[in-house]
mmCIF file with all atom_site columns, C-alpha atoms in Angstrom:
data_model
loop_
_atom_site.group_PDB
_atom_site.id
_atom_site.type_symbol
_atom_site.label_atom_id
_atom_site.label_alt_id
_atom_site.label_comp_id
_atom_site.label_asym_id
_atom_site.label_entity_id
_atom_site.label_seq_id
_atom_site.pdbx_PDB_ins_code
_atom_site.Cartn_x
_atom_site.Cartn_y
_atom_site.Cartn_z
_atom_site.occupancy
_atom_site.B_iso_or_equiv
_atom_site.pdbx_formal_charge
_atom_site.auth_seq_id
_atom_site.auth_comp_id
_atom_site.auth_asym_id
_atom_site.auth_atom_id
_atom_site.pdbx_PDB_model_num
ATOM 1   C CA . UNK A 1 1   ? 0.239   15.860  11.823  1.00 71.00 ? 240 UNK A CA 1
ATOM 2   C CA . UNK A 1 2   ? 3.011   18.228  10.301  1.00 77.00 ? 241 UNK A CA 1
ATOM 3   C CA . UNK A 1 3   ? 2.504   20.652  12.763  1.00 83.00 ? 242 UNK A CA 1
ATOM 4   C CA . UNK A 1 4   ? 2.722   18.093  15.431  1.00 79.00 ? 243 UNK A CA 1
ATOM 5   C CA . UNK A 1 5   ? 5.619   16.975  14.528  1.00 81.00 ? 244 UNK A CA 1
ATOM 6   C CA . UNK A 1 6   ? 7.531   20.843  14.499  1.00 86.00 ? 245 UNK A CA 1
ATOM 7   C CA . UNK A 1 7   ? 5.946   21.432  17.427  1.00 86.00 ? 246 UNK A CA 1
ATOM 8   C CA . UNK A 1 8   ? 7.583   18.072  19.294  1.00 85.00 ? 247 UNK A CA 1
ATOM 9   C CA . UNK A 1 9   ? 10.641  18.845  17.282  1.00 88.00 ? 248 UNK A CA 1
ATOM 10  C CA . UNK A 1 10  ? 10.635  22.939  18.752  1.00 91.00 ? 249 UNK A CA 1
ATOM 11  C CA . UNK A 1 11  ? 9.810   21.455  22.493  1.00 89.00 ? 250 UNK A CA 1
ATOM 12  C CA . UNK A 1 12  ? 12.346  19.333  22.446  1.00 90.00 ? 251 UNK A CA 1
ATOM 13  C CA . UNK A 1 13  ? 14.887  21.929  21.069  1.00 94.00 ? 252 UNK A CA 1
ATOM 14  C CA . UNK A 1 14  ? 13.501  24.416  23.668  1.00 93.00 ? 253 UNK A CA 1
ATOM 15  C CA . UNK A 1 15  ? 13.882  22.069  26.533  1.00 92.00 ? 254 UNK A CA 1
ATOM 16  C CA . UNK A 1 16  ? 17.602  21.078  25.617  1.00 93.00 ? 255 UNK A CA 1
ATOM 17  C CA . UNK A 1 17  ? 18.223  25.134  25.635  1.00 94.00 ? 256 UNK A CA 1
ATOM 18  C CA . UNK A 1 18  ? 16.647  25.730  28.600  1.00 92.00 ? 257 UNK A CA 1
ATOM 19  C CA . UNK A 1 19  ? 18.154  22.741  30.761  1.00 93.00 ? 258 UNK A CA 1
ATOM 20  C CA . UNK A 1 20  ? 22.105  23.685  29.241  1.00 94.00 ? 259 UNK A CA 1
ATOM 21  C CA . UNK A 1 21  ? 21.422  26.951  30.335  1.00 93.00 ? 260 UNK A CA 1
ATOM 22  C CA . UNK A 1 22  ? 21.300  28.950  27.014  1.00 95.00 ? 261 UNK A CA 1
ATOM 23  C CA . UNK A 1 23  ? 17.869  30.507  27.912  1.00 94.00 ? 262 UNK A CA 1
ATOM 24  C CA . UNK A 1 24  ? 16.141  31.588  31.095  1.00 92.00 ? 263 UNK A CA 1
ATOM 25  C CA . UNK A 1 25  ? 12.695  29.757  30.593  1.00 89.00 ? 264 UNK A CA 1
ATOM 26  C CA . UNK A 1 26  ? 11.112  27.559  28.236  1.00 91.00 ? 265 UNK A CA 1
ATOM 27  C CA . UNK A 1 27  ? 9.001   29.000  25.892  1.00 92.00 ? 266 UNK A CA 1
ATOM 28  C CA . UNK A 1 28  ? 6.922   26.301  24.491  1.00 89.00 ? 267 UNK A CA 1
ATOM 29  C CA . UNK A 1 29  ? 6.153   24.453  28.094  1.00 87.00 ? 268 UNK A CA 1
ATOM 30  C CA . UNK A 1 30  ? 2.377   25.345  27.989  1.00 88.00 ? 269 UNK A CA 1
ATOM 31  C CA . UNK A 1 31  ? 2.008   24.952  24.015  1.00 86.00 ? 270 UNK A CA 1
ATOM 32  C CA . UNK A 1 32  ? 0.156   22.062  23.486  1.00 86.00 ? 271 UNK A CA 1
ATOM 33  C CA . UNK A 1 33  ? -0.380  19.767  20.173  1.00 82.00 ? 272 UNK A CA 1
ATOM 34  C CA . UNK A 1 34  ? -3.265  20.060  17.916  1.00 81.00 ? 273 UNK A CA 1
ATOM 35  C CA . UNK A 1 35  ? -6.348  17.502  18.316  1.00 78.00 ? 274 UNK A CA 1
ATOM 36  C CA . UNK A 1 36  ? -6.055  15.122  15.184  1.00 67.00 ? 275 UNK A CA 1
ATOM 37  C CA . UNK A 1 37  ? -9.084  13.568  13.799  1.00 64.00 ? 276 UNK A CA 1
ATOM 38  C CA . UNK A 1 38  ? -7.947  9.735   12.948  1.00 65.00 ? 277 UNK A CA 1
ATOM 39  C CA . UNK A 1 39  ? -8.557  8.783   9.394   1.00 67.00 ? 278 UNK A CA 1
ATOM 40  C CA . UNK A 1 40  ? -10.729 5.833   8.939   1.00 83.00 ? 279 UNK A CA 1
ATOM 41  C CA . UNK A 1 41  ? -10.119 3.390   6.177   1.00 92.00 ? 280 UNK A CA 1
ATOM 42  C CA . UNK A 1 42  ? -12.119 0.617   5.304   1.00 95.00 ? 281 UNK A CA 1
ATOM 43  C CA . UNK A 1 43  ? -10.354 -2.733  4.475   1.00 97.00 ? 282 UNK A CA 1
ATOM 44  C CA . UNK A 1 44  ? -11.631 -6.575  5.161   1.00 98.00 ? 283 UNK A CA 1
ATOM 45  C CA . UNK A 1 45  ? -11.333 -7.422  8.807   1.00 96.00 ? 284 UNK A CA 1
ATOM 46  C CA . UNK A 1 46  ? -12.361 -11.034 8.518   1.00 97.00 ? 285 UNK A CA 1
ATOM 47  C CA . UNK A 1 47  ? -10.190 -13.291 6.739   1.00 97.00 ? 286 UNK A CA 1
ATOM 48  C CA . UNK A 1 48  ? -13.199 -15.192 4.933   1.00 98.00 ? 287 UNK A CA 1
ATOM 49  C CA . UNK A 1 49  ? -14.101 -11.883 2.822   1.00 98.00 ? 288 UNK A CA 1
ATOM 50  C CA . UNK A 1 50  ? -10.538 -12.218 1.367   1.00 98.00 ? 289 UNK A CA 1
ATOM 51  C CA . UNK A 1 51  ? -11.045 -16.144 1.207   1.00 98.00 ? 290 UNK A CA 1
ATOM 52  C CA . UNK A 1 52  ? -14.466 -15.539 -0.567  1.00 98.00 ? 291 UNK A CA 1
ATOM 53  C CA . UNK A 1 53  ? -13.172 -12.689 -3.214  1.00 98.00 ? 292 UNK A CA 1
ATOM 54  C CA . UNK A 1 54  ? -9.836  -14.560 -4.119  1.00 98.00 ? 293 UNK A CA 1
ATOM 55  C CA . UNK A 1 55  ? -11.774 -17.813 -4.729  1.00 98.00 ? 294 UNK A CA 1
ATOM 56  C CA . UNK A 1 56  ? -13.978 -15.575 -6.864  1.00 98.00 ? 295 UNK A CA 1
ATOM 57  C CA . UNK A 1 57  ? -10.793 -14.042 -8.666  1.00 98.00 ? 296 UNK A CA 1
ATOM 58  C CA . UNK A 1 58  ? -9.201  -17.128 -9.811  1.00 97.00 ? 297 UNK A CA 1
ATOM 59  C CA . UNK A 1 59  ? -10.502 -17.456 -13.173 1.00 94.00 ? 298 UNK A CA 1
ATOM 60  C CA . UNK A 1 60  ? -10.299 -13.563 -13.753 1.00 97.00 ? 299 UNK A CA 1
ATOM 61  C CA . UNK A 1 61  ? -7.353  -12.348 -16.231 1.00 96.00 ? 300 UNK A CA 1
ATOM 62  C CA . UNK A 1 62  ? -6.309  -9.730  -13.626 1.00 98.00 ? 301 UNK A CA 1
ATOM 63  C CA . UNK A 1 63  ? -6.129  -12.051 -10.729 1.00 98.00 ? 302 UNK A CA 1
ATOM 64  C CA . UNK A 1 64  ? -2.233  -11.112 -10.020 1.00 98.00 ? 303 UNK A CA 1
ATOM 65  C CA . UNK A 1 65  ? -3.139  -7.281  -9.754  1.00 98.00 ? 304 UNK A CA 1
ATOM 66  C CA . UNK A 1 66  ? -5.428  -8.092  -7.004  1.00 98.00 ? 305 UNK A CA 1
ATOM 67  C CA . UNK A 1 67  ? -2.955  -9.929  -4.978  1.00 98.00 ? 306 UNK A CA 1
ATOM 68  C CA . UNK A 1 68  ? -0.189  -7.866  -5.351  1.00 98.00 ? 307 UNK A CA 1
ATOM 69  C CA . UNK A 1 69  ? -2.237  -5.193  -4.176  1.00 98.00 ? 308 UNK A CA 1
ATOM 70  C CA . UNK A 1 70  ? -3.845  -7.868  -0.806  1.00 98.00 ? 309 UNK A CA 1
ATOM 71  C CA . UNK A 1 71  ? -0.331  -9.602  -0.805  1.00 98.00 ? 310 UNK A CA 1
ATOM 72  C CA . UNK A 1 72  ? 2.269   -7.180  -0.866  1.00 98.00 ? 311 UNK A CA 1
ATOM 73  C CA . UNK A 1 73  ? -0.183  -3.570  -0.605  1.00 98.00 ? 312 UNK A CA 1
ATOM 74  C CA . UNK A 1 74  ? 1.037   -1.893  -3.724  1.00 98.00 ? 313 UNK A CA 1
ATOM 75  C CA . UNK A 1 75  ? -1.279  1.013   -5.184  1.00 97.00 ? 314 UNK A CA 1
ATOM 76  C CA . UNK A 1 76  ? -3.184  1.115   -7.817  1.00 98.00 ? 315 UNK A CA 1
ATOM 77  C CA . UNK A 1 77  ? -0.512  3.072   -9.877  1.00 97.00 ? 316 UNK A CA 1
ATOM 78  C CA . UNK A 1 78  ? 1.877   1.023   -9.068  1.00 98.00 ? 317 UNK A CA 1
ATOM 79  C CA . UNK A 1 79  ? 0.400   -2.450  -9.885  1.00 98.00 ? 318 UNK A CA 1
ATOM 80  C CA . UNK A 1 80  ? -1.017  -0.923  -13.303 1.00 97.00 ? 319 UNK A CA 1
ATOM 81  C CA . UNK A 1 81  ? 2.936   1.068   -13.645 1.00 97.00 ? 320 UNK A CA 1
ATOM 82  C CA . UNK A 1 82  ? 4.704   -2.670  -13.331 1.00 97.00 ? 321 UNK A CA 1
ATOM 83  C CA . UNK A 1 83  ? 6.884   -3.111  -16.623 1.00 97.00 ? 322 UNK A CA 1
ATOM 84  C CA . UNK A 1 84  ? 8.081   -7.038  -17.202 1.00 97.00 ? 323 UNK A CA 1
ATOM 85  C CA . UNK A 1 85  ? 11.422  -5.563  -16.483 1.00 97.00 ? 324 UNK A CA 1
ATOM 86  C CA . UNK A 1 86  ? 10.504  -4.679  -13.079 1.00 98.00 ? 325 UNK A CA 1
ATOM 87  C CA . UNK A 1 87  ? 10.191  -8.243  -11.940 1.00 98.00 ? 326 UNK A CA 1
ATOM 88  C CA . UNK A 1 88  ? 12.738  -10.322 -10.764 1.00 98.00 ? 327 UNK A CA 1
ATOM 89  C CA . UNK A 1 89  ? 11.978  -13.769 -10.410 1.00 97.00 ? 328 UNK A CA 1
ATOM 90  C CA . UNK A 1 90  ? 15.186  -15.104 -9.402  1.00 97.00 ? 329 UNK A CA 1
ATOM 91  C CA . UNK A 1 91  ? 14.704  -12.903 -6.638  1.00 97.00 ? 330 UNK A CA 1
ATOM 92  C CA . UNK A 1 92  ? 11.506  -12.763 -6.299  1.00 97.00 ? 331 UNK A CA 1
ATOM 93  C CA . UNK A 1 93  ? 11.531  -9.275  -6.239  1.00 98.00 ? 332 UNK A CA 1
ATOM 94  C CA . UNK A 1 94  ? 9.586   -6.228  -7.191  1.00 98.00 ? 333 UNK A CA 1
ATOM 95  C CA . UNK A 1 95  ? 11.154  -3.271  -8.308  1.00 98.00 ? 334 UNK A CA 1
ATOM 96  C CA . UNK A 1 96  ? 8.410   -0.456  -7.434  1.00 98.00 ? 335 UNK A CA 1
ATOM 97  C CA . UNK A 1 97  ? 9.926   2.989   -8.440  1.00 97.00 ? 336 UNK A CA 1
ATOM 98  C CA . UNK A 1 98  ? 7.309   5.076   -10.395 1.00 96.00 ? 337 UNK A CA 1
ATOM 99  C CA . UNK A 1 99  ? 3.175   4.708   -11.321 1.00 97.00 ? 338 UNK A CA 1
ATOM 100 C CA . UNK A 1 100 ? 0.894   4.907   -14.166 1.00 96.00 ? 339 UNK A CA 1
ATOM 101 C CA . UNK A 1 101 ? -0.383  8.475   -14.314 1.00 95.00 ? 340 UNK A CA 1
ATOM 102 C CA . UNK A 1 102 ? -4.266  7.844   -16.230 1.00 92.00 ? 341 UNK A CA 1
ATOM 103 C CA . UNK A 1 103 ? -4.983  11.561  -16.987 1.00 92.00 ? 342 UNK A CA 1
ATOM 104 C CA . UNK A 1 104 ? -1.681  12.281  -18.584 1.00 94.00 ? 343 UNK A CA 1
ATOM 105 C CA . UNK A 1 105 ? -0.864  8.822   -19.940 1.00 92.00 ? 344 UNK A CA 1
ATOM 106 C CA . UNK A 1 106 ? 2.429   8.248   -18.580 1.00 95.00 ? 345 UNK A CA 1
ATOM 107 C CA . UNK A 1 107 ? 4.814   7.236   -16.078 1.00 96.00 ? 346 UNK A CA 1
ATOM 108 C CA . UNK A 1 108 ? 5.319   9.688   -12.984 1.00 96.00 ? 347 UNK A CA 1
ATOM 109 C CA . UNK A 1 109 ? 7.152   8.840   -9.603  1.00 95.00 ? 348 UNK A CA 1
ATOM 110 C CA . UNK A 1 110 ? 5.641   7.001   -6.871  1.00 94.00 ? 349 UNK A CA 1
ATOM 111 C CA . UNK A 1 111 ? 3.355   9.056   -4.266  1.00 90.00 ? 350 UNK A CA 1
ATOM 112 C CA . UNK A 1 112 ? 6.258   9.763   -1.674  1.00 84.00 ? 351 UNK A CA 1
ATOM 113 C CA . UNK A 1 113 ? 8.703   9.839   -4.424  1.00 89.00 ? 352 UNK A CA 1
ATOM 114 C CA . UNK A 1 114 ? 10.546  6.789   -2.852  1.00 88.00 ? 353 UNK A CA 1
ATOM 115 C CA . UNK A 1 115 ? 11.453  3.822   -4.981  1.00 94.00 ? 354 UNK A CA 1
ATOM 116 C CA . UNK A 1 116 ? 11.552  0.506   -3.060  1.00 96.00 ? 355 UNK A CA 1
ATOM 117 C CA . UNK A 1 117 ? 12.198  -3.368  -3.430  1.00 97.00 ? 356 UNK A CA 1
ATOM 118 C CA . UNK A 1 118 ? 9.168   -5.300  -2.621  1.00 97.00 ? 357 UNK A CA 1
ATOM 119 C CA . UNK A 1 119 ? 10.078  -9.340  -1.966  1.00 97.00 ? 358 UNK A CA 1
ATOM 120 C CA . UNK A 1 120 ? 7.383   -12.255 -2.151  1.00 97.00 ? 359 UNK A CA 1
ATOM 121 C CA . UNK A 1 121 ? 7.796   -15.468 -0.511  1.00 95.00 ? 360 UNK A CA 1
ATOM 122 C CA . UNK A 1 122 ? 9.839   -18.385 -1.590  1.00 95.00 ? 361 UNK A CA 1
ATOM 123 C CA . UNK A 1 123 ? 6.877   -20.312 -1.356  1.00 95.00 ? 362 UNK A CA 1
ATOM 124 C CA . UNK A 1 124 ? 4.271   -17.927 -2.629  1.00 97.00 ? 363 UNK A CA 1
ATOM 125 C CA . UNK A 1 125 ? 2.637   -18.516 -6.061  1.00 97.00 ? 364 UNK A CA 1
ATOM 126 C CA . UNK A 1 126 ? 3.553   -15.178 -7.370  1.00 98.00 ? 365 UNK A CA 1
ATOM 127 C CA . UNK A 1 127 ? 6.357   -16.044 -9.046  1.00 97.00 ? 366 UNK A CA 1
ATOM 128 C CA . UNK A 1 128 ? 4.454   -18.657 -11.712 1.00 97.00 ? 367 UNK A CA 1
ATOM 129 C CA . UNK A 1 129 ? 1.227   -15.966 -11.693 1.00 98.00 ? 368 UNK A CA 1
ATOM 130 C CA . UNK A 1 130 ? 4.125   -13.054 -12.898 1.00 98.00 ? 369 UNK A CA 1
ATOM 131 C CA . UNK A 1 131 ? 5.913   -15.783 -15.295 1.00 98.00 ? 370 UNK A CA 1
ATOM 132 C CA . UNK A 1 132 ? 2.111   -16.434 -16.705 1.00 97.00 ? 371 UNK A CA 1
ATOM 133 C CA . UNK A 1 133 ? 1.534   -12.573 -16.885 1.00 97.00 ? 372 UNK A CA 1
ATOM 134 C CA . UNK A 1 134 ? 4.951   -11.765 -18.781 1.00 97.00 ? 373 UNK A CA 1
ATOM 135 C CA . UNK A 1 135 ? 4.691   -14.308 -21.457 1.00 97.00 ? 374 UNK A CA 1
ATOM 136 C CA . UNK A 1 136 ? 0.730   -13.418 -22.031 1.00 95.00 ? 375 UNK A CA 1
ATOM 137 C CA . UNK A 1 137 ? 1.263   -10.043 -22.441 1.00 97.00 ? 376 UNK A CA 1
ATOM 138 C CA . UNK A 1 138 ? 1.866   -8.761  -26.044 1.00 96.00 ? 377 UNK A CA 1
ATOM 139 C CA . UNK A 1 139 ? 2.385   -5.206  -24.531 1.00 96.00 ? 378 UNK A CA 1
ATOM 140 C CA . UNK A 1 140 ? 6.198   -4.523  -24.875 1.00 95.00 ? 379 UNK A CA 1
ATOM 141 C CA . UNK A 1 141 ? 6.785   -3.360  -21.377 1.00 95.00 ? 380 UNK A CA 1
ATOM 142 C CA . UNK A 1 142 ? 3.216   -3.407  -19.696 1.00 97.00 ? 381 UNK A CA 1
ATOM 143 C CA . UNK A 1 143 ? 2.301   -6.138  -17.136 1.00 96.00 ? 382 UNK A CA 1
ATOM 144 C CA . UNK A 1 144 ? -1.505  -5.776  -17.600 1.00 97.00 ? 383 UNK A CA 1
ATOM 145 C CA . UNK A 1 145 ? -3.713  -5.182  -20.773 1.00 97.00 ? 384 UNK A CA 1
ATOM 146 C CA . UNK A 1 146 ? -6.907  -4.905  -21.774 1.00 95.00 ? 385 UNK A CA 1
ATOM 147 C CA . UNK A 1 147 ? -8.554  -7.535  -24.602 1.00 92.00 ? 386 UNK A CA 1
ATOM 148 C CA . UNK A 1 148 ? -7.082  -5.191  -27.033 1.00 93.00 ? 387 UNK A CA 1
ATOM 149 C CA . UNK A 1 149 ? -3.100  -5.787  -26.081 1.00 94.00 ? 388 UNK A CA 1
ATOM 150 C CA . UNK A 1 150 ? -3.342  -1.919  -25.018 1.00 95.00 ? 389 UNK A CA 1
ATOM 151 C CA . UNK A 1 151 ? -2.577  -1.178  -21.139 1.00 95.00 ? 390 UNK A CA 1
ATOM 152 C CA . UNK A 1 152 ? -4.708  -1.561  -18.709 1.00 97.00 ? 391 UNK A CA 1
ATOM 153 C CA . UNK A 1 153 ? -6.885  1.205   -17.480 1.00 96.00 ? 392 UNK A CA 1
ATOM 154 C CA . UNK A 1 154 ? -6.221  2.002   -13.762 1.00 96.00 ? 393 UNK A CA 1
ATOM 155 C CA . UNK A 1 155 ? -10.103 2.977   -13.899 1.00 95.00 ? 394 UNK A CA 1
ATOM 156 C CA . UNK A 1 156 ? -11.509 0.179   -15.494 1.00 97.00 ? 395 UNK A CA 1
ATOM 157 C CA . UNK A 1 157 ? -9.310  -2.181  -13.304 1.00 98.00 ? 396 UNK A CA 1
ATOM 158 C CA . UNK A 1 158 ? -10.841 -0.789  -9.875  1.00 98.00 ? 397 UNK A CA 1
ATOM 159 C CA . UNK A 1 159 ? -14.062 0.457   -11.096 1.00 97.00 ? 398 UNK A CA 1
ATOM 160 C CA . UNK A 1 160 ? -15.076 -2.256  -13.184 1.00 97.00 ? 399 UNK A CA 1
ATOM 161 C CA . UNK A 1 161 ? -13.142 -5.444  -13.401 1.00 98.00 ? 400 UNK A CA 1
ATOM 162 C CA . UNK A 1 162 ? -12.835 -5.410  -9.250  1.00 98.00 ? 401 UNK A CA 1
ATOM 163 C CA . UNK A 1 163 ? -16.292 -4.170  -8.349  1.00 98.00 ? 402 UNK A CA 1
ATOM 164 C CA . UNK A 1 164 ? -17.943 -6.961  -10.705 1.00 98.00 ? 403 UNK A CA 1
ATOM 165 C CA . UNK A 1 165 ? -16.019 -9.388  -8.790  1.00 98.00 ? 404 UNK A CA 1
ATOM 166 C CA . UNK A 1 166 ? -16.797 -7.702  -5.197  1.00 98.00 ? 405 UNK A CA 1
ATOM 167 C CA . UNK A 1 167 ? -20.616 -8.456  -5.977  1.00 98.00 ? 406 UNK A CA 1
ATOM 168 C CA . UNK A 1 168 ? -20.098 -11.793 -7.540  1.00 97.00 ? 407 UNK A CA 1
ATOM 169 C CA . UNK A 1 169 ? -18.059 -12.882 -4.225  1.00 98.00 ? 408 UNK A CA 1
ATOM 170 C CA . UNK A 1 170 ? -20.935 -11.287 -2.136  1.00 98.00 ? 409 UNK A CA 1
ATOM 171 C CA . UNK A 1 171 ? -18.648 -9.344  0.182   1.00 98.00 ? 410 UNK A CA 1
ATOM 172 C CA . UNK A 1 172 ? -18.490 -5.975  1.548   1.00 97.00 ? 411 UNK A CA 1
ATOM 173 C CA . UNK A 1 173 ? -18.116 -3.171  -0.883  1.00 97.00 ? 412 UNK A CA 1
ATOM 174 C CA . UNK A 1 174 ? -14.690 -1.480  -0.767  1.00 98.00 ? 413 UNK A CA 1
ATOM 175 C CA . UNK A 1 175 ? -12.552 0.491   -3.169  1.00 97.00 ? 414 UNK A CA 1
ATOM 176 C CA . UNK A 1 176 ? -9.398  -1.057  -4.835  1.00 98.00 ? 415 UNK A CA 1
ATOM 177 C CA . UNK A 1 177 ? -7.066  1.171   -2.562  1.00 97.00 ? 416 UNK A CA 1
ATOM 178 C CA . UNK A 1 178 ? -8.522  -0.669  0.181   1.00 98.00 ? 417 UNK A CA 1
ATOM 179 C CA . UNK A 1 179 ? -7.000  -3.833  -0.600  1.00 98.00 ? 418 UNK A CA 1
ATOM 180 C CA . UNK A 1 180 ? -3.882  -2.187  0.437   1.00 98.00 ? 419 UNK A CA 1
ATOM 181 C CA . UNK A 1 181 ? -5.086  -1.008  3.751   1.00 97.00 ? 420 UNK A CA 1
ATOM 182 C CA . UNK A 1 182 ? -6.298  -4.758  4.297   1.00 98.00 ? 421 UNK A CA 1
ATOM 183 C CA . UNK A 1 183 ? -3.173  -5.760  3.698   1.00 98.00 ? 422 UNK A CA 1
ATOM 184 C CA . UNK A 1 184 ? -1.425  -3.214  5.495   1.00 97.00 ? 423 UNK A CA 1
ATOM 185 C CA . UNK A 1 185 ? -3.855  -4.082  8.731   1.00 96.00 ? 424 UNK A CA 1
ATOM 186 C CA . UNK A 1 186 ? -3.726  -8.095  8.654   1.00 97.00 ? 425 UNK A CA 1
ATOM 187 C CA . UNK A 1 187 ? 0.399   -7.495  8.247   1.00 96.00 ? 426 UNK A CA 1
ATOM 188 C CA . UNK A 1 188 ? 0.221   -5.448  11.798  1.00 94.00 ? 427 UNK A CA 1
ATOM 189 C CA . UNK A 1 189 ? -2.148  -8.380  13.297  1.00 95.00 ? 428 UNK A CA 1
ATOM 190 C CA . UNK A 1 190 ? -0.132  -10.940 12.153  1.00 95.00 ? 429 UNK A CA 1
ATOM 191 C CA . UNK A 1 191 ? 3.712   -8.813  12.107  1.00 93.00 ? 430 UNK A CA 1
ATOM 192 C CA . UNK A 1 192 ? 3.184   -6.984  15.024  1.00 91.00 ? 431 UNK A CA 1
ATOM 193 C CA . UNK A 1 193 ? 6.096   -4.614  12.948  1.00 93.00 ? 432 UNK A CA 1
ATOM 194 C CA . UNK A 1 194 ? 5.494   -1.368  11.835  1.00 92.00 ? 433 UNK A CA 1
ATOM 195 C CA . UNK A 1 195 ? 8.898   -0.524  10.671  1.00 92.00 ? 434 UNK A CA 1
ATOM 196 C CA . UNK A 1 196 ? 9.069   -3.316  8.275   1.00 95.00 ? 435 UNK A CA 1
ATOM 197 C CA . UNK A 1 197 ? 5.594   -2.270  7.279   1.00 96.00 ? 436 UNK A CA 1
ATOM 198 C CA . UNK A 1 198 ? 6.162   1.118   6.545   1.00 95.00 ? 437 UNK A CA 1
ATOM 199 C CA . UNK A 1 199 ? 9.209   0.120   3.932   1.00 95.00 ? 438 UNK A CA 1
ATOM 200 C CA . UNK A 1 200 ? 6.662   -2.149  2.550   1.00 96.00 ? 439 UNK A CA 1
ATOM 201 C CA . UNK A 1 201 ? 4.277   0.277   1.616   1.00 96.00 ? 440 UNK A CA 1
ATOM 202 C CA . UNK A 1 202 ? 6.503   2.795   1.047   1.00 95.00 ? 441 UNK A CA 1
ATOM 203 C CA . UNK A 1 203 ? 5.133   5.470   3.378   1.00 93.00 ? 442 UNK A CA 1
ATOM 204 C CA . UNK A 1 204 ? 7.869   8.615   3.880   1.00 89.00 ? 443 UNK A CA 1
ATOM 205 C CA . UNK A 1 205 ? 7.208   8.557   7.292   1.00 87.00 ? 444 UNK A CA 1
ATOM 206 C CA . UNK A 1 206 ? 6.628   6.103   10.189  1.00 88.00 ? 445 UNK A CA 1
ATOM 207 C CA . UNK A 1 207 ? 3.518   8.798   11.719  1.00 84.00 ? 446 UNK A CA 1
ATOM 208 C CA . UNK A 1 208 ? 1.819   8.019   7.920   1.00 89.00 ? 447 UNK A CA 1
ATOM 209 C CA . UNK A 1 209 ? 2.228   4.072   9.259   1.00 91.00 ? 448 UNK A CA 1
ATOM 210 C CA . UNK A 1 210 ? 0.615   4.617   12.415  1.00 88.00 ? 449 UNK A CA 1
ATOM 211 C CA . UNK A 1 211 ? -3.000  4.503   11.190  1.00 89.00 ? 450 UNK A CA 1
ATOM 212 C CA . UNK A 1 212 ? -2.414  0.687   11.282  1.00 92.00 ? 451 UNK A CA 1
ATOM 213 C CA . UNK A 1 213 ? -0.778  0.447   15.132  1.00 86.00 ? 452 UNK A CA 1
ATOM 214 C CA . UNK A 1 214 ? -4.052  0.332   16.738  1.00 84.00 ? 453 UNK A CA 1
ATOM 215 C CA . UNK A 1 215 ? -4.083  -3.333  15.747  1.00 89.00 ? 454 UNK A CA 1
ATOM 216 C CA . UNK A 1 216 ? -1.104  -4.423  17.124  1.00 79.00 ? 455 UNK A CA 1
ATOM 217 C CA . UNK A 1 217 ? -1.044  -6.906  20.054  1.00 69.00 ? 456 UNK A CA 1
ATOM 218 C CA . UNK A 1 218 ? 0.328   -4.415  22.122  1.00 57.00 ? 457 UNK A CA 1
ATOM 219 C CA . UNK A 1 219 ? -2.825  -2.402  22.025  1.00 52.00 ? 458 UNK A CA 1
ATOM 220 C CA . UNK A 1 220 ? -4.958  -4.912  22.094  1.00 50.00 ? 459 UNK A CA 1
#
């Protein structure tokens, strides 16, 4: 995809040059792009699967992770990164600007190194799950903790806590990440925008987006 992207960048540069006159003949006329294999992702495509899992979650003490990862597609990092100060709830806002390394124990920036604002809903229930999460937490800056008051695990959040639940629901297997791309792909269905979903999920470039504009209406 890089290399597409210089090459439409060089074409275009070469075609300017040649139609102003500044060179005799365009160079890059019979260069063609490179054949990109599309990534596939899984992620829920029928709403009832996220019905049956969230109905499932409820009870669970890590509940809000797993929405704010279906709801508003934040990555693992992230969602385990989340300090109490991070969260606005006057503005119902989300303040997502670095992740939860779990080899080195500490913070590190976000993937694209791009901080962004993330807003919920005014009538969303996020707001009263983060006020719940914030007052339970004896951590002094993390969101989520284990039984023990330490933080949260990124591991033992997605390979544990969320594939118990994934059986118990009795949907189809999928890794935490993939909660994002279901978000990511109902938002397109439903949106129909892929520039607001791109600042959404934070992505560096709109081509990184793209994965999801296959579901668009205008493809369909």
């Amino acid at each position: 995809k890089s290399v597409n992207n210089c090459l439409a960048l060089l074409k275009t540069i070469f075609k300017k040059a040649a139609a102003w006159k500044m060179i005799q003949f365009n160079p890059a006329t019979d260069v063609s792009f490179l054949k990109v294999t599309k990534e596939k992702y899984s992620w829920w495509d029928k709403e009832e699967h996220i019905i049956k899992f969230l109905q499932q979650a409820k009870q669970d003490r890590y509940y809000l992770a797993y929405r704010l990862a279906l709801d508003l597609g934040l990555r693992l990092g992230e969602i385990i990164g989340l300090s109490k100060d991070d969260v606005n709830l006057g503005r119902r806002q989300i303040h997502v600007h670095r992740q939860w390394l779990e080899k080195e124990k500490c913070y590190g920036p976000t993937k694209q190194y791009k901080e962004r604002f993330v807003t919920y809903a005014e009538d969303s229930d996020l707001g009263g799950l983060f006020e719940r999460a914030i007052k339970a937490s004896p951590h002094k800056e993390a969101l989520f903790v284990s039984s023990s008051g330490n933080r949260l695990g990124a591991r033992k959040l997605s390979g544990y806590h969320f594939k118990r639940l994934v059986i118990k629901a009795e949907v189809p297997d999928i890794r935490f990440h993939d909660l994002r791309h279901t978000f990511a792909s109902w938002f397109m269905i439903k949106n129909d925008d892929i520039w607001t979903l791109k600042g959404i999920l934070g992505h560096a470039n709109v081509q990184t987006t793209q994965r999801y504009a296959h579901l668009s209406s205008r493809f369909q």
